[in-house]
Amino acid sequence: MKRNISIFNVTSVVFGLAFLYLPITILVVYSFNASRLVTVWSGWSLAWYRELFSDEAMIAAAWTSLRIAALSATAATVLGTLAAIALTRFGRFRGRVAFSGMIYAPLVMPEVITGLSLLLLFVALNVDRGFWTVVLAHTTLTMCFVTVIVQSRLVDFDRSVEEAAMDLGCPPFKTFVIVTLPLILPAIAAGWMLAFSLSLDDLVIASFTSGPGATTLPMRIYSEVRLGVKPEVNAVCTIMIAVVALGTVTASLMAKRGARRREPAALAAQV
Amino acid sequence: MVAPPPTAAGRGWLTTKVGEMDKPAALLRIENVSKQFGPLTAVDSLSLEIGHGEFFALLGPSGCGKTTLLRMLAGFETPSSGRILLDGEDIVAVPPHRRPINMMFQNYALFPHLTVEGNVAFGLRQERLSRAEIATRVEEMLALVRLKGFNRRRIDHLSGGQRQRVALARSLVKRPRVLLLDEPLAALDKKLRAETQFELMELQRKLGTTFVIVTHDQEEAMIVADRIAVMDRGRLRQVAPPNDIYERPNSRWVAEFIGEVSLIEGALRAGGILDSVFGPLRVPPNQTARGKVWLALRPEKLRLSTTRPEGDLNALSGTVSEIGYRGGVSIYKVRLADQSLIKVALSNSGPSSRLEVSIGATIWVSWPKENGVVLTQ
Ligand SMILES: Nc1ncnc2c1ncn2[C@@H]1O[C@H](COP(=O)(O)OP(=O)(O)OP(=O)(O)O)[C@@H](O)[C@H]1O
Ligand SMILES: [Mg+2]
């Protein structure tokens, strides 16, 4: 009986993982295919990577995407951290519920709606769509994720450490800068990584809010694929997977490191 | 009388100084301080004076407002009413970072992102002292708390006892006028706690700093403190040296809170006689109270014997109901005529001092009249 269950478990895990990762594995493997035909395997080769790096349009799109991701992630981190501080530190100020609701709304909002409404806003304001509108749109999209991460860190932050700093002669604002910030920095960095990955990956909102001359990498890939899948696209996707995976792993490692640092205080609080 | 200095600032200064000659002015004065948390009164119009260089203990059951009082002294809570004076100046409006008072937190609250040295130097850095001066004072302090050579150690690589000493060093290095300690030893195991109590006393004597320690361990308070304030529900029950608190409690509540005690109710009449259910009992002379009182008897001040004792003693007969062996002492619970239990502690100083009785045996509890304390409330 027990054995049956464990066989069932193993099977479901294998199928689940295959379902999730088989397509990605195929994509990665075929990016090293020597053949021009996407479906025919004819040996290992780095030809498509070479081709990719000589495709200037693709490189330009990648560069645009990286710049947008870095800028929007930074802006989202600043705003998201401030929002998290307001939500955890300023008690029950007027409009707190509305404020937190508005911050978290983009988490569950369908991207099409966010994209469309931003498009309408930019049209109404008569803003030229391009690089900066995508940065703005991505900041809106990713800020709430930063807030969630930083807020969860601030909620279980041991306030007595801040009180100790003030007790030792450190004024409140300086305390925030030299005690609180270093302690929540891992969470802030994790938020930045997540925002960066989300921005790099986004197609829908970028398509709505971008304009001529500001084609992001996902937009570029999508337009290429519409004319048929080229092995070159497999190569660029493999690189993107690597970058995003690296970002996500770093973010979670940093969050873990933050948690470990918290331990001594948490331990002392228990006894 | 001291002659007034020629440059004395004025008459006011002179008169206050002379007026307070007989009694040295307190370092810390708490005047009618209350603290309300919504409907709850955590500290209830409490007044207290703490002297220069005193080791003062706040003792009381959980939730009686000890931490709240300490936090008001440190500046983290503002009193709902009342004044707190340090050297005669009201400090209620002074923010924590400007008070010459430091606190050692219950959970230590060390900075996890700094080393031992970084933690201890933190307060000195805020004073913008020179690097050299900071370094020497940190070294001095680490030596004092026996943490020499731990400078670069990370906080999470320290044992509980070492963390406790880092916290102590960090709060003392600024040479505060008053050091507040909120249950500084609560997280240590029994043996380490006992050692650290004596270290704290030694440190306090060496530095001459005023220490205010919060504890709910009465033994700890009696060991370390010069004076103890017993708190209950935001109010002070008694403020006195440990010996007085134990030997002359001012109420049944204090007597029962500090150590163990048996109480016998009765009415006091002239001639130092208490009329109780056991008949007349003699009490210490010079009682002013009349009417209903309680006679408090500490277990170690009572004697046991198998026959009625001779001489001028109060004696009650009963049956042995329980015997507890505690190593140094044995505790006997004796059931008296009115079915109440009285506790007697006998010291096991030698094999001959063991009383050969078994449970159920008839026994006499006796004491000289000076060993009882009459309580009126
Ligand atoms: N910030 C606060 N808000 C509301 N109530 C509080 C606050 N701080 C303390 N209290 C209440 O005030 C009372 C006294 O608390 P306090 O922490 O001073 O007790 P304590 O004597 O230090 O107890 P313990 O020995 O358990 O530490 C308690 O009933 C507590 O619940
Ligand atoms: Mg407390």
XYZ file of N, CA, C and O and ligand atoms in Angstrom, chain B residues 37-38 40-43 60-69 77 106 182-183 214-216, ligand 1:
123
model
N -1.803 52.804 28.828
C -1.899 52.255 27.471
C -3.381 52.055 27.219
O -3.942 51.042 27.626
N -4.022 53.032 26.588
C -5.471 52.952 26.416
C -6.122 52.863 27.779
O -5.852 53.685 28.653
N -5.598 50.635 30.001
C -4.742 49.956 30.980
C -3.746 50.925 31.614
O -3.094 51.681 30.919
N -3.670 50.911 32.944
C -2.672 51.726 33.628
C -1.482 50.836 33.960
O -1.552 50.010 34.855
N -0.397 50.991 33.214
C 0.766 50.122 33.405
C 1.588 50.589 34.602
O 2.114 49.787 35.360
N 1.695 51.926 34.767
C 2.395 52.495 35.917
C 1.461 53.527 36.519
O 0.906 54.366 35.808
N 9.070 42.517 40.757
C 7.612 42.380 40.752
C 7.179 41.288 39.813
O 7.964 40.844 38.972
N 5.941 40.861 39.942
C 5.448 39.785 39.066
C 5.348 40.251 37.622
O 5.409 41.448 37.337
N 5.183 39.301 36.720
C 5.110 39.611 35.296
C 3.951 40.566 35.010
O 2.860 40.404 35.554
N 4.228 41.572 34.198
C 3.172 42.495 33.777
C 2.886 43.604 34.768
O 1.922 44.338 34.611
N 3.738 43.786 35.794
C 3.439 44.803 36.806
C 3.940 46.180 36.391
O 3.730 47.148 37.103
N 4.617 46.281 35.255
C 5.022 47.593 34.754
C 6.500 47.905 34.912
O 6.911 49.052 34.736
N 7.318 46.914 35.201
C 8.751 47.149 35.399
C 9.398 47.658 34.116
O 10.088 48.673 34.116
N 9.174 46.929 33.006
C 9.770 47.329 31.739
C 9.258 48.706 31.329
O 10.019 49.543 30.850
N 7.979 48.942 31.542
C 7.405 50.234 31.165
C 8.097 51.365 31.917
O 8.457 52.390 31.324
N 8.311 51.179 33.216
C 8.985 52.204 34.013
C 10.409 52.437 33.484
O 10.851 53.568 33.301
N 9.304 55.596 26.178
C 7.891 55.854 26.429
C 7.809 57.196 27.152
O 8.682 57.521 27.961
N 16.515 43.484 27.275
C 16.173 42.137 27.736
C 16.668 41.077 26.755
O 17.165 40.046 27.145
N 17.385 45.542 31.883
C 16.088 44.868 31.876
C 16.309 43.358 31.852
O 16.660 42.803 30.826
N 16.098 42.716 32.964
C 16.291 41.273 33.104
C 17.573 40.821 32.388
O 17.521 39.997 31.489
N 16.017 45.450 36.479
C 14.671 44.898 36.545
C 14.789 43.389 36.595
O 15.574 42.800 35.870
N 14.034 42.783 37.480
C 14.092 41.327 37.546
C 12.789 40.804 38.137
O 12.081 41.535 38.832
N 12.429 39.581 37.795
C 11.338 39.017 38.589
C 11.832 37.825 39.410
O 11.056 37.047 39.921
N 3.217 49.316 24.111
C 2.240 48.804 24.883
N 0.956 48.906 24.498
C -0.027 48.420 25.287
N 0.163 47.819 26.456
C 1.422 47.685 26.890
C 2.528 48.169 26.133
N 3.657 47.897 26.816
C 3.280 47.268 27.939
N 1.937 47.139 27.994
C 1.168 46.542 29.106
O 1.570 47.169 30.292
C 1.662 46.239 31.361
C 3.038 46.279 31.960
O 3.955 45.764 31.023
P 5.512 45.648 31.307
O 6.135 45.184 30.062
O 5.989 46.934 31.868
O 5.542 44.504 32.407
P 6.806 43.855 33.118
O 6.660 44.156 34.560
O 8.057 44.274 32.449
O 6.519 42.314 32.887
P 7.567 41.131 32.563
O 8.157 40.737 33.872
O 6.676 40.073 32.027
O 8.556 41.642 31.586
C 1.301 44.889 30.762
O -0.031 44.594 31.074
C 1.475 45.079 29.291
O 0.574 44.274 28.580
